[in-house]
Amino acid sequence: MACLAAVVLIVRGGFMLTHYESLQDDPDAYRVIAETLARTGVFGLPVGTEEARPTAFRPPLYPWLLSWLVDGAGTLSNPSVAILQLVLGGLTIGFTWDIARRLLSKWAAICASVLVLIDPILLWQSSLVMTETIATTLVVVTWWWWVVRIGRTEDCEPKTAKGGLTRSDVLDAVVLGSLLTLCILCRPTFLVWAAMLAAYLPVTGRVTSRARAAMFVITLAIMVTGVGAWTIRNLSAVGHPVWGTTHGGYTLLLANNDSFYDYLENKPTEPPWRRHAWEPDEFFAEYQSLPRSGDEWADDQVAYAAARSTIARRPEMFWYSCWVRMTRLWQPFPHATAGRSTSLIVIVGLLHSLVYALILVAVWRHARQLHPRHWRPWIAWWPAVAIVITLSGVHAVYWSNPRMRSPAIPVLSIAAAAALVRRRD
């Protein structure tokens, strides 16, 4: 582990040093919300120099965490953010290593951790004040807890005898519920993932059926309490019971507007390394022209309505765009954009293509273990399967691009590393 930590420090730390200025950017307003929270005690956006307007535009976890790093002058310094991102990245790699070691082998663990270490998406996102890094960490830690405590394959035979909860069972449920709550408060998308994991608790596990049901109730209660607290805060602060954010309408409209649909209808067929991204200037102009009330929830509802109107008028393009968004989420080659060299696109695309190729090899080598009669050992893999389903489903409808698959990159890396494990008869 010491060697792994040293490599993480060299690779991730070195990349961050070469992209240090990127930490100053604030594309999603997490920095300004964190600084406002630290200075005024209000989770909001600044109004003037001393006041703040409460907001639910972004989920609370990441800005709240960043607010603890704001200095006495009210500034979130780049070094503190860099250290946080480096620690989160290191935790992701370390937990990836241990999951792969437990489920596969030590050599597979090394392979998986290296793939996560050098993944171009995670490297780039580690140099930005955005949620990809912390979201990926939370997913892999949750999966690790599931592997270690919830889905242990050596004693996962279902039991129906009556029996009460043990302290260990309660701890398992409390930690799982807390981790899933943090995931949702980091990215509302994870509500679907959390529901898929929680729903699995009553039907399988190493404890009695009564205890399994109780663990489900405890996990669900913690999730409802955590998300409910954020909802109540928003009811009080912004006047509406927002459980996620007031940003969902924008992301739905960004994915379903006439400009994007026209682009899909008219785009030429190009090789992956020359495929140009959609230019959203026309969309931004139309979005800015939407009626504004000053109420961010009401404005978000206007965006939702505009997106639903586009979908209703052009249903064929909606279904086609769902397919495009899902494929773009998982595509190996990034789009050609200004300032992005063709050689870089090819290198990144080939690396991701290698990961996908290894996953196919792993499926071929372990095809017999994929048969339904061998389902019990796959309980430990359920969070991995569920996160792929979640991201595919949500981002088929809402806006997507390759960076949004960041939370699944450890999953893909471990699946790829399974190609190194011998076939089991």
XYZ file of C-alpha atoms in Angstrom:
425
model
C 0.000 0.000 0.000
C 2.925 2.342 0.637
C 4.116 1.806 -2.924
C 0.597 2.434 -4.208
C 0.369 5.676 -2.223
C 3.724 6.817 -3.596
C 2.664 6.117 -7.178
C -0.608 7.976 -6.637
C 1.292 10.950 -5.252
C 3.675 10.988 -8.204
C 1.136 10.458 -10.999
C -1.909 12.304 -9.690
C 0.134 14.937 -7.878
C 2.317 15.517 -10.920
C -0.703 15.909 -13.179
C -2.273 18.356 -10.746
C 0.883 20.446 -10.648
C 0.932 20.715 -14.433
C -2.755 21.703 -14.450
C -2.707 23.768 -11.271
C -4.378 26.821 -12.791
C -7.439 24.759 -13.724
C -8.332 24.559 -10.043
C -9.110 28.269 -10.121
C -11.915 27.755 -12.634
C -15.431 27.401 -11.279
C -17.625 26.113 -14.126
C -20.390 24.794 -11.855
C -20.304 27.443 -9.069
C -19.148 25.012 -6.371
C -16.310 27.329 -5.366
C -18.481 30.426 -5.034
C -21.141 28.536 -3.060
C -18.476 27.156 -0.701
C -16.948 30.597 -0.144
C -20.389 32.123 0.402
C -21.288 29.403 2.893
C -18.053 29.895 4.827
C -18.395 33.680 4.878
C -22.129 34.097 5.574
C -23.305 30.719 6.838
C -25.809 30.587 3.969
C -25.714 27.879 1.314
C -26.215 30.285 -1.522
C -24.863 32.729 -4.056
C -23.420 36.125 -3.133
C -25.521 39.258 -3.320
C -23.238 42.235 -3.047
C -20.293 41.841 -0.686
C -21.964 40.851 2.577
C -25.247 39.127 1.794
C -26.228 35.848 0.135
C -29.262 34.443 -1.637
C -30.090 30.857 -0.603
C -29.964 28.364 -3.438
C -30.610 24.719 -4.223
C -28.985 24.996 -7.646
C -26.261 22.527 -6.676
C -26.329 19.499 -4.342
C -24.972 20.291 -0.888
C -22.223 17.788 -0.074
C -19.294 19.014 -2.160
C -19.740 22.773 -1.497
C -20.198 22.046 2.208
C -16.975 20.032 2.260
C -15.117 22.756 0.361
C -16.398 25.418 2.779
C -14.246 23.882 5.527
C -11.179 24.658 3.414
C -11.947 28.363 2.983
C -9.313 30.531 4.670
C -9.788 33.496 6.974
C -9.925 35.874 4.036
C -12.937 34.036 2.666
C -11.028 32.440 -0.207
C -10.887 28.788 -1.210
C -7.204 28.359 -1.994
C -5.962 26.119 -4.774
C -3.520 24.144 -2.568
C -6.285 23.051 -0.201
C -8.484 21.940 -3.101
C -5.543 20.116 -4.691
C -4.866 18.216 -1.460
C -8.550 17.267 -1.121
C -8.721 16.038 -4.714
C -5.482 14.118 -4.277
C -6.753 12.413 -1.110
C -10.065 11.518 -2.750
C -8.264 10.164 -5.800
C -5.954 8.125 -3.602
C -8.891 6.655 -1.692
C -10.576 5.708 -4.967
C -7.488 3.879 -6.176
C -6.906 2.170 -2.828
C -10.464 0.915 -2.476
C -10.467 -0.192 -6.115
C -7.358 -2.239 -5.386
C -8.932 -3.915 -2.348
C -12.237 -4.702 -4.112
C -10.380 -6.305 -7.027
C -8.144 -8.222 -4.604
C -11.143 -9.631 -2.773
C -13.220 -10.464 -5.847
C -10.480 -11.459 -8.285
C -6.773 -11.716 -7.424
C -3.774 -9.632 -6.390
C -2.572 -9.288 -9.975
C -6.013 -8.203 -11.076
C -6.037 -5.697 -8.214
C -2.802 -4.159 -9.474
C -4.190 -3.964 -13.000
C -7.467 -2.362 -11.888
C -5.791 0.210 -9.665
C -3.358 1.175 -12.442
C -6.222 1.628 -14.897
C -7.981 3.928 -12.425
C -4.725 5.752 -11.686
C -4.049 6.663 -15.307
C -7.619 7.052 -16.537
C -7.681 10.284 -18.570
C -11.171 11.302 -17.441
C -10.386 10.935 -13.745
C -7.008 12.627 -14.204
C -8.557 15.642 -15.879
C -11.475 15.913 -13.470
C -9.091 15.829 -10.499
C -7.815 19.232 -11.633
C -11.294 20.800 -11.632
C -13.561 21.955 -8.820
C -16.345 19.590 -9.838
C -18.030 16.542 -8.303
C -16.612 13.762 -10.496
C -13.731 13.045 -8.107
C -15.748 12.875 -4.892
C -18.634 11.047 -6.604
C -16.273 8.347 -7.829
C -14.786 7.981 -4.357
C -18.201 7.625 -2.733
C -19.291 4.980 -5.233
C -16.192 2.853 -4.784
C -16.290 3.150 -0.964
C -19.951 2.123 -0.982
C -19.174 -0.816 -3.219
C -16.282 -1.810 -0.939
C -18.582 -1.792 2.102
C -21.079 -3.916 0.178
C -18.367 -6.436 -0.734
C -16.918 -6.595 2.768
C -20.095 -6.484 4.861
C -23.292 -6.900 2.825
C -22.595 -9.290 -0.039
C -19.993 -11.661 1.363
C -20.163 -14.746 -0.826
C -18.806 -17.220 1.685
C -21.925 -17.022 3.832
C -24.639 -15.619 1.595
C -26.980 -18.597 1.767
C -30.454 -17.191 2.457
C -31.886 -18.067 5.826
C -35.516 -17.927 6.767
C -35.297 -18.802 10.438
C -36.517 -16.239 12.889
C -33.872 -14.131 14.513
C -33.192 -10.634 15.694
C -30.696 -8.079 14.571
C -27.186 -8.188 15.910
C -25.084 -5.091 16.505
C -23.071 -6.036 13.457
C -26.213 -6.093 11.301
C -27.245 -2.666 12.565
C -23.778 -1.289 11.877
C -23.849 -2.701 8.352
C -27.185 -1.039 7.626
C -26.268 2.275 9.246
C -23.024 2.596 7.311
C -24.652 1.551 4.033
C -27.524 3.991 4.525
C -25.109 6.800 5.424
C -22.912 6.167 2.387
C -25.895 6.062 0.048
C -27.213 9.284 1.565
C -23.870 10.990 0.944
C -23.987 9.745 -2.649
C -27.428 11.275 -3.197
C -26.395 14.569 -1.585
C -23.397 14.602 -3.901
C -25.329 13.782 -7.078
C -29.123 13.329 -7.192
C -28.571 10.775 -9.982
C -27.446 8.353 -7.276
C -30.973 8.163 -5.877
C -31.699 5.524 -8.520
C -28.539 3.603 -7.604
C -29.326 3.838 -3.890
C -32.839 2.504 -4.483
C -31.471 -0.417 -6.492
C -29.059 -1.371 -3.716
C -31.554 -0.919 -0.890
C -34.169 -2.968 -2.741
C -31.719 -5.878 -2.853
C -31.356 -6.102 0.927
C -34.627 -7.897 1.794
C -34.126 -10.710 -0.705
C -30.572 -11.860 -0.152
C -27.797 -11.865 2.378
C -26.094 -13.816 5.092
C -28.600 -13.083 7.869
C -32.155 -14.219 8.612
C -35.100 -12.957 6.581
C -36.363 -10.911 9.527
C -32.956 -9.313 10.008
C -32.681 -8.590 6.299
C -36.013 -6.781 6.387
C -34.891 -4.786 9.420
C -31.625 -3.834 7.684
C -33.635 -2.608 4.709
C -35.809 -0.456 6.976
C -32.767 1.013 8.758
C -30.988 1.774 5.490
C -34.099 3.348 4.010
C -34.788 5.376 7.169
C -31.301 6.886 7.117
C -31.620 7.778 3.442
C -35.047 9.358 3.974
C -33.750 11.290 6.984
C -30.702 12.643 5.160
C -32.468 13.592 1.942
C -35.464 14.799 3.944
C -33.270 17.206 5.914
C -32.032 18.755 2.649
C -35.618 18.913 1.353
C -36.850 20.671 4.502
C -33.963 23.112 4.297
C -34.925 23.961 0.730
C -38.578 24.373 1.683
C -37.498 26.890 4.283
C -34.738 28.625 2.310
C -35.990 28.672 -1.285
C -39.698 28.123 -0.700
C -40.036 24.723 -2.358
C -39.470 21.106 -1.147
C -36.600 20.398 -3.534
C -35.082 16.987 -2.716
C -32.305 17.235 -5.341
C -31.479 20.499 -7.085
C -33.119 23.269 -9.086
C -30.803 22.345 -11.953
C -32.614 19.330 -13.381
C -34.758 21.263 -15.830
C -31.704 22.841 -17.393
C -29.930 19.503 -17.892
C -33.080 17.962 -19.388
C -33.492 20.911 -21.744
C -29.803 20.842 -22.649
C -30.349 17.272 -23.814
C -33.702 17.875 -25.506
C -33.856 21.092 -27.494
C -34.351 21.890 -31.160
C -30.755 22.963 -31.722
C -29.366 19.647 -30.462
C -31.982 17.621 -32.338
C -31.149 19.515 -35.557
C -27.475 18.786 -34.986
C -28.222 15.063 -34.661
C -30.302 15.104 -37.843
C -27.643 16.849 -39.906
C -24.325 15.701 -38.446
C -22.036 13.962 -40.961
C -20.534 10.518 -40.456
C -16.968 10.984 -39.174
C -14.261 8.760 -37.674
C -14.286 8.798 -33.842
C -11.164 10.949 -33.541
C -12.619 13.652 -35.816
C -16.183 13.679 -34.529
C -17.065 17.249 -33.638
C -19.187 18.125 -30.654
C -22.424 20.049 -30.811
C -21.998 23.825 -30.565
C -24.634 24.992 -28.056
C -24.510 28.754 -28.789
C -27.992 28.742 -30.342
C -29.358 26.787 -27.394
C -27.822 29.187 -24.871
C -29.440 32.135 -26.656
C -32.828 30.422 -26.564
C -32.364 29.391 -22.937
C -31.579 32.962 -21.922
C -34.762 34.118 -23.666
C -36.990 31.922 -21.493
C -39.184 33.895 -19.066
C -37.563 34.481 -15.675
C -39.381 35.040 -12.408
C -36.472 35.355 -9.989
C -37.599 32.111 -8.329
C -35.020 29.471 -9.267
C -37.467 26.598 -8.734
C -40.074 28.231 -10.983
C -37.406 28.972 -13.599
C -36.356 25.322 -13.467
C -39.953 24.265 -14.050
C -40.039 26.499 -17.128
C -36.982 24.638 -18.440
C -38.643 21.298 -17.716
C -41.744 22.440 -19.593
C -39.677 23.588 -22.589
C -37.894 20.227 -22.703
C -41.155 18.294 -22.483
C -42.562 20.443 -25.275
C -39.618 19.618 -27.535
C -39.943 15.895 -26.759
C -43.689 15.962 -27.481
C -43.189 17.736 -30.820
C -40.342 15.491 -31.974
C -40.777 12.068 -30.341
C -38.748 10.195 -32.971
C -35.765 12.464 -32.396
C -36.174 12.036 -28.646
C -35.798 8.256 -28.867
C -32.901 8.575 -31.275
C -31.238 11.151 -29.033
C -31.613 8.773 -26.056
C -29.546 6.241 -27.962
C -26.980 8.908 -28.903
C -26.669 10.150 -25.328
C -26.204 6.647 -23.952
C -23.530 5.795 -26.532
C -21.760 9.099 -25.902
C -21.717 8.361 -22.202
C -19.666 5.213 -22.826
C -17.821 6.129 -26.030
C -14.042 5.569 -25.858
C -13.007 8.537 -28.021
C -13.628 12.100 -26.815
C -15.067 14.624 -29.240
C -12.870 16.892 -31.315
C -13.022 20.350 -29.752
C -10.984 23.524 -30.008
C -7.597 23.084 -28.359
C -7.823 19.277 -28.263
C -5.234 17.643 -30.513
C -6.027 14.649 -32.697
C -3.126 12.697 -31.196
C -4.507 13.214 -27.682
C -7.970 12.093 -28.798
C -6.496 8.950 -30.370
C -4.395 8.088 -27.296
C -7.324 8.536 -24.915
C -9.645 6.603 -27.223
C -7.237 3.702 -27.620
C -6.747 3.450 -23.848
C -10.485 3.319 -23.227
C -10.907 0.890 -26.133
C -8.332 -1.373 -24.465
C -10.417 -1.350 -21.267
C -13.535 -2.326 -23.207
C -11.627 -5.033 -25.074
C -10.402 -6.495 -21.777
C -13.981 -6.504 -20.470
C -15.043 -8.536 -23.509
C -12.175 -10.969 -22.887
C -13.258 -11.259 -19.246
C -16.839 -12.013 -20.282
C -15.597 -14.697 -22.687
C -13.270 -16.268 -20.120
C -15.896 -16.363 -17.364
C -19.006 -16.987 -19.459
C -19.925 -20.088 -17.439
C -19.979 -18.087 -14.206
C -22.490 -15.689 -15.785
C -25.142 -18.417 -15.911
C -28.122 -17.684 -13.618
C -27.462 -20.800 -11.533
C -24.254 -19.159 -10.293
C -26.029 -16.013 -9.108
C -24.992 -16.078 -5.446
C -21.322 -15.117 -5.935
C -22.485 -12.177 -8.067
C -24.240 -10.533 -5.123
C -20.971 -8.729 -4.433
C -21.034 -7.330 -7.993
C -24.558 -5.937 -7.790
C -23.475 -2.324 -6.989
C -21.239 -2.411 -10.076
C -24.047 -3.622 -12.318
C -26.479 -1.166 -10.759
C -24.251 1.890 -11.304
C -23.881 1.074 -14.997
C -27.662 0.684 -15.312
C -28.255 3.899 -13.367
C -25.899 6.072 -15.374
C -27.111 4.609 -18.676
C -30.765 5.135 -17.826
C -30.530 8.620 -16.358
C -28.125 10.038 -18.913
C -30.030 8.552 -21.822
C -32.683 11.171 -21.009
C -30.679 13.948 -19.371
C -27.528 15.494 -20.790
C -24.519 13.211 -21.059
C -20.896 13.183 -22.080
C -18.001 10.839 -21.237
C -17.027 12.610 -17.995
C -20.383 11.657 -16.504
C -19.337 8.006 -16.463
C -16.572 8.876 -13.982
C -18.254 7.074 -11.040
C -18.277 3.846 -13.078
C -14.608 3.950 -14.106
C -13.446 1.812 -11.134
C -16.191 -0.663 -12.076
C -14.977 -0.813 -15.682
C -11.372 -1.148 -14.513
C -12.119 -4.065 -12.189
C -14.213 -5.750 -14.879
C -11.308 -5.323 -17.310
C -8.881 -6.745 -14.765
C -11.006 -9.913 -14.602
C -9.501 -10.793 -17.985
C -6.307 -11.648 -16.072
C -8.056 -14.207 -13.870
C -8.131 -17.839 -14.978
C -11.355 -19.403 -16.121
C -13.084 -21.325 -13.354
C -14.808 -24.603 -14.133
